[in-house]
Short mmCIF file of C-alpha atoms and ligand atoms in Angstrom, two decimals:
data_model
loop_
_atom_site.label_atom_id
_atom_site.label_comp_id
_atom_site.label_asym_id
_atom_site.label_seq_id
_atom_site.Cartn_x
_atom_site.Cartn_y
_atom_site.Cartn_z
CA UNK H 1 -28.24 -15.60 -13.03
CA UNK H 2 -29.28 -12.04 -12.37
CA UNK H 3 -26.66 -9.62 -13.69
CA UNK H 4 -25.48 -6.96 -11.27
CA UNK H 5 -27.23 -3.57 -11.48
CA UNK H 6 -29.13 -4.32 -14.67
CA UNK H 7 -31.89 -6.40 -13.05
CA UNK H 8 -31.90 -8.59 -16.16
CA UNK H 9 -31.59 -12.39 -16.27
CA UNK H 10 -28.74 -13.92 -18.24
CA UNK H 11 -28.11 -17.67 -18.23
CA UNK H 12 -24.97 -17.98 -20.31
CA UNK H 13 -21.87 -15.92 -21.02
CA UNK H 14 -21.71 -15.65 -24.81
CA UNK H 15 -19.06 -13.02 -25.52
CA UNK H 16 -15.81 -12.67 -23.58
CA UNK H 17 -13.41 -9.76 -23.97
CA UNK H 18 -11.12 -10.53 -21.05
CA UNK H 19 -9.86 -7.97 -18.54
CA UNK H 20 -10.57 -4.45 -19.73
CA UNK H 21 -10.00 -1.00 -18.24
CA UNK H 22 -12.58 1.79 -18.43
CA UNK H 23 -12.52 2.77 -22.11
CA UNK H 24 -12.32 6.50 -21.43
CA UNK H 25 -10.07 6.11 -18.38
CA UNK H 26 -7.13 7.92 -20.00
CA UNK H 27 -4.16 8.10 -17.63
CA UNK H 28 -1.85 11.02 -16.95
CA UNK H 29 1.20 9.15 -15.66
CA UNK H 30 2.83 5.85 -16.59
CA UNK H 31 2.61 4.58 -13.01
CA UNK H 32 -1.11 5.33 -12.65
CA UNK H 33 -3.07 2.23 -11.79
CA UNK H 34 -5.57 1.05 -14.36
CA UNK H 35 -8.32 -0.89 -12.63
CA UNK H 36 -9.67 -3.61 -14.88
CA UNK H 37 -12.84 -5.66 -14.91
CA UNK H 38 -14.01 -8.75 -16.75
CA UNK H 39 -15.91 -7.59 -19.81
CA UNK H 40 -18.43 -10.17 -20.95
CA UNK H 41 -21.93 -10.26 -22.38
CA UNK H 42 -24.96 -12.53 -22.48
CA UNK H 43 -28.56 -12.33 -23.58
CA UNK H 44 -31.44 -11.36 -21.30
CA UNK H 45 -33.76 -14.38 -21.34
CA UNK H 46 -36.93 -12.29 -21.37
CA UNK H 47 -36.21 -9.55 -23.91
CA UNK H 48 -33.30 -10.89 -26.02
CA UNK H 49 -31.17 -7.85 -25.11
CA UNK H 50 -27.38 -8.24 -25.35
CA UNK H 51 -26.15 -7.04 -21.99
CA UNK H 52 -23.08 -7.05 -19.75
CA UNK H 53 -22.73 -9.81 -17.18
CA UNK H 54 -21.13 -7.42 -14.66
CA UNK H 55 -21.29 -3.67 -15.08
CA UNK H 56 -18.51 -1.49 -13.68
CA UNK H 57 -19.72 1.37 -11.48
CA UNK H 58 -21.37 4.08 -13.60
CA UNK H 59 -20.11 6.71 -11.15
CA UNK H 60 -16.55 5.75 -12.20
CA UNK H 61 -17.40 5.90 -15.90
CA UNK H 62 -19.31 9.18 -15.98
CA UNK H 63 -17.57 11.66 -13.75
CA UNK H 64 -16.58 15.32 -13.72
CA UNK H 65 -13.70 14.86 -16.17
CA UNK H 66 -15.38 12.64 -18.74
CA UNK H 67 -13.44 13.23 -21.98
CA UNK H 68 -15.85 12.25 -24.76
CA UNK H 69 -17.11 15.40 -26.54
CA UNK H 70 -20.17 14.92 -28.77
CA UNK H 71 -19.44 17.94 -30.95
CA UNK H 72 -15.86 16.72 -31.59
CA UNK H 73 -16.52 16.17 -35.30
CA UNK H 74 -18.36 18.13 -37.99
CA UNK H 75 -20.17 14.94 -39.01
CA UNK H 76 -21.74 14.60 -35.55
CA UNK H 77 -22.59 18.32 -35.26
CA UNK H 78 -24.48 18.06 -38.57
CA UNK H 79 -26.15 14.82 -37.45
CA UNK H 80 -27.51 16.43 -34.28
CA UNK H 81 -28.57 19.58 -36.15
CA UNK H 82 -30.73 17.41 -38.41
CA UNK H 83 -32.14 15.58 -35.34
CA UNK H 84 -33.10 19.00 -33.92
CA UNK H 85 -34.72 20.04 -37.21
CA UNK H 86 -36.82 16.85 -37.12
CA UNK H 87 -37.86 17.68 -33.56
CA UNK H 88 -38.97 21.20 -34.60
CA UNK H 89 -40.88 19.80 -37.59
CA UNK H 90 -42.63 17.21 -35.37
CA UNK H 91 -43.72 19.77 -32.80
CA UNK H 92 -44.80 22.27 -35.47
CA UNK H 93 -46.60 25.18 -33.81
CA UNK H 94 -46.86 23.38 -30.45
CA UNK H 95 -44.87 25.10 -27.69
CA UNK H 96 -41.58 23.27 -27.33
CA UNK H 97 -41.06 21.53 -24.03
CA UNK H 98 -37.97 19.40 -24.72
CA UNK H 99 -35.91 17.21 -22.42
CA UNK H 100 -32.51 15.89 -23.43
CA UNK H 101 -31.12 12.98 -21.42
CA UNK H 102 -27.30 12.85 -21.60
CA UNK H 103 -26.84 16.30 -23.13
CA UNK H 104 -23.01 16.18 -23.16
CA UNK H 105 -21.69 19.56 -24.41
CA UNK H 106 -25.08 20.70 -25.68
CA UNK H 107 -24.57 19.76 -29.33
CA UNK H 108 -28.33 18.98 -29.69
CA UNK H 109 -29.95 21.48 -27.31
CA UNK H 110 -27.95 24.39 -28.73
CA UNK H 111 -30.39 24.25 -31.63
CA UNK H 112 -33.17 25.44 -29.29
CA UNK H 113 -33.66 28.47 -27.05
CA UNK H 114 -32.98 28.14 -23.31
CA UNK H 115 -36.69 28.26 -22.45
CA UNK H 116 -37.47 25.40 -24.83
CA UNK H 117 -35.11 22.70 -23.52
CA UNK H 118 -34.01 21.15 -20.23
CA UNK H 119 -30.90 18.94 -19.84
CA UNK H 120 -29.97 15.96 -17.68
CA UNK H 121 -26.24 15.16 -17.67
CA UNK H 122 -24.33 13.15 -15.04
CA UNK H 123 -20.85 14.42 -16.03
CA UNK H 124 -20.14 17.62 -14.11
CA UNK H 125 -17.80 19.10 -16.74
CA UNK H 126 -20.53 18.90 -19.40
CA UNK H 127 -23.43 19.85 -17.12
CA UNK H 128 -21.51 23.08 -16.43
CA UNK H 129 -21.23 23.86 -20.15
CA UNK H 130 -24.99 23.68 -20.84
CA UNK H 131 -25.74 25.38 -17.55
CA UNK H 132 -23.37 28.25 -18.47
CA UNK H 133 -25.15 28.49 -21.81
CA UNK H 134 -28.35 29.14 -19.87
CA UNK H 135 -30.10 25.75 -20.14
CA UNK H 136 -31.59 24.40 -16.94
CA UNK H 137 -29.31 21.39 -16.38
CA UNK H 138 -29.68 18.62 -13.83
CA UNK H 139 -26.26 17.15 -13.02
CA UNK H 140 -27.73 13.72 -12.28
CA UNK H 141 -28.07 10.19 -13.53
CA UNK H 142 -31.32 9.38 -15.32
CA UNK H 143 -33.66 7.29 -13.17
CA UNK H 144 -37.13 7.43 -11.58
CA UNK H 145 -35.91 9.79 -8.84
CA UNK H 146 -34.58 12.34 -11.35
CA UNK H 147 -37.70 11.95 -13.51
CA UNK H 148 -39.93 12.63 -10.49
CA UNK H 149 -37.97 15.79 -9.65
CA UNK H 150 -38.26 17.01 -13.25
CA UNK H 151 -41.95 16.22 -13.35
CA UNK H 152 -42.56 18.36 -10.26
CA UNK H 153 -40.57 21.28 -11.66
CA UNK H 154 -41.50 21.20 -15.35
CA UNK H 155 -44.51 18.94 -15.83
CA UNK H 156 -44.52 16.44 -18.70
CA UNK H 157 -42.41 16.97 -21.82
CA UNK H 158 -43.70 16.81 -25.38
CA UNK H 159 -40.33 15.71 -26.79
CA UNK H 160 -37.63 13.67 -25.05
CA UNK H 161 -34.36 13.09 -26.88
CA UNK H 162 -31.37 10.98 -25.97
CA UNK H 163 -28.35 10.01 -28.08
CA UNK H 164 -25.75 7.44 -27.10
CA UNK H 165 -26.92 7.41 -23.53
CA UNK H 166 -29.67 4.80 -22.98
CA UNK H 167 -27.24 1.96 -23.79
CA UNK H 168 -25.07 3.18 -20.88
CA UNK H 169 -27.74 2.82 -18.20
CA UNK H 170 -27.57 -0.52 -16.34
CA UNK H 171 -31.19 -0.56 -15.11
CA UNK H 172 -32.59 0.08 -18.56
CA UNK H 173 -36.18 -0.89 -17.66
CA UNK H 174 -36.14 1.75 -14.93
CA UNK H 175 -34.65 4.29 -17.40
CA UNK H 176 -37.46 3.66 -19.90
CA UNK H 177 -40.06 3.73 -17.10
CA UNK H 178 -38.65 7.14 -16.08
CA UNK H 179 -39.13 8.34 -19.67
CA UNK H 180 -42.67 6.96 -19.68
CA UNK H 181 -43.71 8.98 -16.62
CA UNK H 182 -42.20 12.23 -18.00
CA UNK H 183 -43.56 11.93 -21.54
CA UNK H 184 -46.81 13.75 -22.28
CA UNK H 185 -49.59 11.72 -23.91
CA UNK H 186 -49.07 12.36 -27.61
CA UNK H 187 -45.43 13.29 -26.97
CA UNK H 188 -42.47 11.65 -28.69
CA UNK H 189 -39.39 9.99 -27.22
CA UNK H 190 -36.52 9.72 -29.69
CA UNK H 191 -33.36 7.86 -28.79
CA UNK H 192 -30.44 6.49 -30.72
CA UNK H 193 -27.62 4.12 -29.92
CA UNK H 194 -25.23 1.82 -31.80
CA UNK H 195 -27.00 -1.14 -33.41
CA UNK H 196 -26.04 -4.64 -32.36
CA UNK H 197 -26.94 -5.84 -35.86
CA UNK H 198 -24.36 -3.49 -37.40
CA UNK H 199 -21.85 -4.76 -34.86
CA UNK H 200 -22.49 -8.35 -35.93
CA UNK H 201 -22.45 -7.55 -39.66
CA UNK H 202 -19.24 -5.47 -39.32
CA UNK H 203 -17.41 -7.82 -36.95
CA UNK H 204 -16.88 -4.66 -34.90
CA UNK H 205 -16.29 -6.25 -31.51
CA UNK H 206 -14.72 -3.00 -30.31
CA UNK H 207 -18.26 -1.63 -29.92
CA UNK H 208 -18.16 -3.64 -26.71
CA UNK H 209 -16.65 -1.70 -23.82
CA UNK H 210 -17.62 -0.68 -20.29
CA UNK H 211 -19.96 2.15 -21.31
CA UNK H 212 -21.89 -0.01 -23.75
CA UNK H 213 -23.71 -1.89 -21.03
CA UNK H 214 -26.36 -2.95 -23.56
CA UNK H 215 -26.29 -3.29 -27.33
CA UNK H 216 -29.78 -2.76 -28.71
CA UNK H 217 -31.65 -4.68 -31.40
CA UNK H 218 -35.11 -3.59 -32.57
CA UNK H 219 -36.94 -6.54 -30.99
CA UNK H 220 -35.14 -6.17 -27.65
CA UNK H 221 -36.00 -2.45 -27.59
CA UNK H 222 -39.65 -3.25 -28.41
CA UNK H 223 -39.77 -5.85 -25.59
CA UNK H 224 -38.21 -3.48 -23.06
CA UNK H 225 -40.49 -0.57 -23.99
CA UNK H 226 -43.55 -2.81 -23.84
CA UNK H 227 -42.89 -3.36 -20.12
CA UNK H 228 -43.34 0.36 -19.43
CA UNK H 229 -46.25 1.17 -21.72
CA UNK H 230 -44.26 2.55 -24.66
CA UNK H 231 -44.03 1.44 -28.27
CA UNK H 232 -41.87 2.14 -31.34
CA UNK H 233 -43.60 3.78 -34.32
CA UNK H 234 -40.56 4.38 -36.53
CA UNK H 235 -36.92 3.26 -36.76
CA UNK H 236 -34.22 5.01 -38.74
CA UNK H 237 -30.88 3.42 -39.44
CA UNK H 238 -27.70 5.52 -39.78
CA UNK H 239 -25.03 3.43 -41.44
CA UNK H 240 -22.21 5.88 -40.76
CA UNK H 241 -23.02 7.08 -37.24
CA UNK H 242 -20.98 5.29 -34.55
CA UNK H 243 -20.40 2.42 -36.96
CA UNK H 244 -24.15 1.87 -37.52
CA UNK H 245 -26.82 3.30 -35.23
CA UNK H 246 -30.58 3.02 -34.92
CA UNK H 247 -32.79 5.91 -33.96
CA UNK H 248 -36.06 4.79 -32.38
CA UNK H 249 -39.18 6.99 -32.40
CA UNK H 250 -41.34 6.04 -29.45
CA UNK H 251 -44.79 6.97 -28.07
CA UNK H 252 -47.18 5.83 -25.36
CA UNK H 253 -48.88 2.58 -26.33
CA UNK H 254 -52.36 4.03 -25.95
CA UNK H 255 -51.68 6.88 -28.43
CA UNK H 256 -53.33 6.72 -31.85
CA UNK H 257 -50.55 6.39 -34.38
CA UNK H 258 -49.68 5.13 -37.83
CA UNK H 259 -47.01 2.46 -37.62
CA UNK H 260 -44.25 3.30 -40.06
CA UNK H 261 -43.18 0.43 -42.29
CA UNK H 262 -39.58 0.90 -41.07
CA UNK H 263 -40.50 -0.93 -37.84
CA UNK H 264 -41.42 -4.22 -39.53
CA UNK H 265 -38.47 -3.85 -41.90
CA UNK H 266 -36.09 -3.47 -38.92
CA UNK H 267 -37.62 -6.51 -37.22
CA UNK H 268 -37.33 -8.58 -40.40
CA UNK H 269 -33.68 -7.54 -40.86
CA UNK H 270 -33.04 -8.65 -37.29
CA UNK H 271 -34.71 -12.02 -37.86
CA UNK H 272 -32.40 -12.54 -40.81
CA UNK H 273 -29.27 -11.84 -38.71
CA UNK H 274 -30.44 -14.22 -35.97
CA UNK H 275 -31.86 -16.84 -38.36
CA UNK H 276 -29.63 -19.58 -36.85
CA UNK H 277 -30.63 -18.66 -33.32
CA UNK H 278 -29.68 -15.65 -31.21
CA UNK H 279 -27.28 -17.44 -28.83
CA UNK H 280 -25.63 -19.37 -31.65
CA UNK H 281 -25.06 -16.09 -33.54
CA UNK H 282 -23.33 -14.53 -30.53
CA UNK H 283 -21.24 -17.66 -29.89
CA UNK H 284 -20.01 -17.48 -33.49
CA UNK H 285 -19.38 -13.76 -33.13
CA UNK H 286 -17.24 -14.52 -30.08
CA UNK H 287 -15.19 -17.05 -32.07
CA UNK H 288 -14.66 -14.48 -34.82
CA UNK H 289 -13.40 -11.92 -32.30
CA UNK H 290 -10.44 -14.07 -31.33
CA UNK H 291 -9.62 -14.86 -34.97
CA UNK H 292 -9.78 -11.21 -36.05
CA UNK H 293 -7.82 -10.04 -33.03
CA UNK H 294 -5.07 -12.57 -33.70
CA UNK H 295 -4.82 -11.43 -37.33
CA UNK H 296 -4.70 -7.78 -36.32
CA UNK H 297 -2.01 -8.37 -33.71
CA UNK H 298 0.10 -10.39 -36.15
CA UNK H 299 -0.20 -7.68 -38.80
CA UNK H 300 0.74 -4.85 -36.45
CA UNK H 301 3.63 -6.62 -34.75
CA UNK H 302 5.08 -7.84 -38.03
CA UNK H 303 4.96 -4.30 -39.43
CA UNK H 304 6.42 -2.68 -36.33
CA UNK H 305 8.87 -5.31 -35.04
CA UNK H 306 9.85 -7.34 -38.10
CA UNK H 307 9.69 -4.66 -40.78
CA UNK H 308 10.63 -1.70 -38.57
CA UNK H 309 7.73 0.42 -39.80
CA UNK H 310 6.25 3.33 -37.89
CA UNK H 311 2.74 2.23 -36.91
CA UNK H 312 0.40 4.59 -35.06
CA UNK H 313 -3.26 4.76 -34.11
CA UNK H 314 -5.62 7.34 -35.65
CA UNK H 315 -8.47 8.53 -33.40
CA UNK H 316 -8.32 7.85 -29.65
CA UNK H 317 -11.73 6.20 -29.49
CA UNK H 318 -13.21 4.20 -26.66
CA UNK H 319 -13.39 1.35 -29.16
CA UNK H 320 -9.61 1.30 -29.50
CA UNK H 321 -9.30 0.59 -25.76
CA UNK H 322 -11.06 -2.75 -26.33
CA UNK H 323 -8.82 -3.58 -29.28
CA UNK H 324 -5.51 -2.69 -27.63
CA UNK H 325 -6.32 -4.54 -24.41
CA UNK H 326 -7.91 -7.57 -26.04
CA UNK H 327 -5.01 -7.93 -28.52
CA UNK H 328 -2.50 -7.10 -25.77
CA UNK H 329 -0.95 -4.36 -27.88
CA UNK H 330 0.19 -2.17 -25.03
CA UNK H 331 3.70 -1.05 -25.96
CA UNK H 332 4.81 1.99 -28.00
CA UNK H 333 7.10 -0.47 -29.80
CA UNK H 334 4.00 -1.65 -31.66
CA UNK H 335 1.74 1.41 -31.74
CA UNK H 336 4.07 4.36 -31.33
CA UNK H 337 1.27 6.77 -30.32
CA UNK H 338 -2.34 7.55 -31.15
CA UNK H 339 -3.28 10.82 -32.86
CA UNK H 340 -6.36 12.70 -31.73
CA UNK H 341 -7.82 16.20 -31.86
CA UNK H 342 -9.57 16.18 -28.46
CA UNK H 343 -7.78 18.46 -25.93
CA UNK H 344 -9.08 16.33 -23.00
CA UNK H 345 -7.26 13.24 -24.36
CA UNK H 346 -4.01 14.75 -25.69
CA UNK H 347 -0.87 13.99 -23.63
CA UNK H 348 -2.56 11.15 -21.75
CA UNK H 349 -1.87 7.42 -21.89
CA UNK H 350 -4.28 4.96 -23.47
CA UNK H 351 -6.14 2.99 -20.76
CA UNK H 352 -4.30 -0.22 -19.92
CA UNK H 353 -1.27 0.65 -22.09
CA UNK H 354 1.93 2.70 -22.26
CA UNK H 355 0.86 4.30 -25.52
CA UNK H 356 0.53 8.10 -25.55
CA UNK H 357 -2.09 10.22 -27.28
CA UNK H 358 -0.52 12.92 -29.40
CA UNK H 359 -2.07 16.08 -30.73
CA UNK H 360 -3.10 15.80 -34.38
CA UNK H 361 -1.51 18.37 -36.66
CA UNK H 362 -1.74 18.85 -40.39
CA UNK H 363 1.64 17.24 -41.09
CA UNK H 364 1.27 14.53 -38.41
CA UNK H 365 1.40 11.68 -40.92
CA UNK H 366 4.45 12.76 -42.90
CA UNK H 367 6.77 10.07 -41.49
CA UNK H 368 4.12 7.49 -40.63
CA UNK H 369 4.03 4.20 -42.56
CA UNK H 370 0.83 2.71 -41.17
CA UNK H 371 -2.09 4.00 -39.12
CA UNK H 372 -4.63 1.77 -37.40
CA UNK H 373 -8.04 3.42 -37.67
CA UNK H 374 -9.32 3.75 -34.10
CA UNK H 375 -12.06 5.97 -35.54
CA UNK H 376 -12.95 3.52 -38.36
CA UNK H 377 -16.50 4.83 -38.12
CA UNK H 378 -15.16 8.01 -39.80
CA UNK H 379 -13.18 6.02 -42.40
CA UNK H 380 -14.41 7.83 -45.52
CA UNK H 381 -13.94 11.24 -43.95
CA UNK H 382 -10.41 10.39 -42.73
CA UNK H 383 -9.26 8.76 -45.99
CA UNK H 384 -10.41 11.82 -47.90
CA UNK H 385 -8.75 14.19 -45.46
CA UNK H 386 -5.47 12.23 -45.56
CA UNK H 387 -5.48 11.40 -49.28
CA UNK H 388 -2.08 13.09 -49.75
CA UNK H 389 -0.40 11.42 -46.76
CA UNK H 390 2.20 8.69 -47.45
CA UNK H 391 0.47 6.50 -44.85
CA UNK H 392 -1.41 3.23 -45.38
CA UNK H 393 -4.46 2.79 -43.17
CA UNK H 394 -5.31 -0.44 -41.36
CA UNK H 395 -8.79 -1.41 -40.24
CA UNK H 396 -10.28 -4.54 -38.70
CA UNK H 397 -13.81 -3.70 -39.91
CA UNK H 398 -15.31 -5.85 -41.31
CA UNK H 399 -12.05 -7.83 -41.76
CA UNK H 400 -8.44 -7.04 -41.00
CA UNK H 401 -7.36 -5.10 -44.07
CA UNK H 402 -4.70 -2.66 -45.23
CA UNK H 403 -6.76 -0.09 -47.12
P1 TYD L 1 -15.86 8.22 -31.71
O1 TYD L 1 -15.70 7.43 -32.92
O2 TYD L 1 -17.12 8.95 -31.54
O3 TYD L 1 -15.45 7.33 -30.53
P2 TYD L 1 -15.94 6.38 -29.40
O4 TYD L 1 -15.45 5.01 -29.78
O5 TYD L 1 -15.22 6.93 -28.21
O6 TYD L 1 -17.43 6.50 -29.35
O7 TYD L 1 -14.69 9.30 -31.52
C1 TYD L 1 -13.84 9.70 -32.47
C2 TYD L 1 -12.51 10.06 -31.83
O8 TYD L 1 -11.58 10.19 -32.90
C3 TYD L 1 -12.52 11.38 -31.09
O9 TYD L 1 -11.64 11.31 -29.97
C4 TYD L 1 -11.98 12.38 -32.12
C5 TYD L 1 -11.05 11.52 -32.93
N1 TYD L 1 -10.90 11.93 -34.32
C6 TYD L 1 -9.73 12.56 -34.71
O10 TYD L 1 -8.83 12.78 -33.88
N2 TYD L 1 -9.58 12.94 -36.01
C7 TYD L 1 -10.54 12.74 -36.94
O11 TYD L 1 -10.37 13.09 -38.13
C8 TYD L 1 -11.73 12.06 -36.54
C9 TYD L 1 -12.83 11.79 -37.52
C10 TYD L 1 -11.88 11.67 -35.22
#
């Protein structure tokens, strides 16, 4: 079957996460309707890419009140600063002509002057921020049409950067083709997204939600890029970014380049993960999801209902939407509230639930017995920050555990 909007061919549904709301569709009122869709994934027969069977409308996901802020944590600000330093080092004395696709609140481009970087950002609230900062910002989705407009106005770019954005774009071949036409010969395209291999190794099924239309593996990325005349020359793995991310360094195929040994290493690591067959691996992953979810639900409900403990969530992540809805933990009787620092999320209800998001304060944990780590990808940082709190933390990654 051809999956809607992605133009990819999937023959079998391998991973099923049931009816899910939009992960960042935080609600203001209890009565607000939460539209849901069937969240399921299969493998594209041609490239081996893990992709959604049906994608919800991207216009609904990325709108003018999108709440995810990239510079919401010091860890991420530092991560993007280093990515910008690498960009400057790569370009050396060459005049910078940078394009960022999915620039969010400008956490990456802020490291460059306004005449060095151009932004593309579909969410109006964020496009306004970079525009107000003086960066030429196109409030558009990334596709051939946008690329053509940019090409006419700016010519080709010598550096194109995109973080946590490519995996959101349903027609990914078109998105890469759009990069290919905007990238100067000899220029570099650098993009990073969560790694499907980390997801498998961590049992982190909550990486699967509406916005993660695709989950990339090195070989799938290589196959997709090959279709549009691009190739990977280096891969960098970040164990602690978004629960395990890969950054791909890409150039035109006909450019002279030295292939970094990280590319073969990444491909070998992938072969190891899929050594029993790619579809079999995902079928097993799907079986593990239901086992882990059952364990997590039993733990939380026995703590809250049987033992009368105060159980909350820590970090109102998109990932937690998948967990709460898949496990059917939707009542404040089980998770009293979720703490978060993001102003755009505070006071709202978790998508698909009656659980509120409360503003994090320094003494927020003083009466809390247990906290489920929504932001488990910041586990070390959070455990250090909360080392004096009387609270025990719960995670499901890689197994359901009280830490
Ligand atoms: P992230 O893990 O990037 O989430 P997503 O699954 O949506 O990609 O987001 C982290 C969220 O957790 C963000 O809303 C901020 C919040 N957070 C806190 O409230 N306190 C913290 O100490 C940390 C690390 C994160």
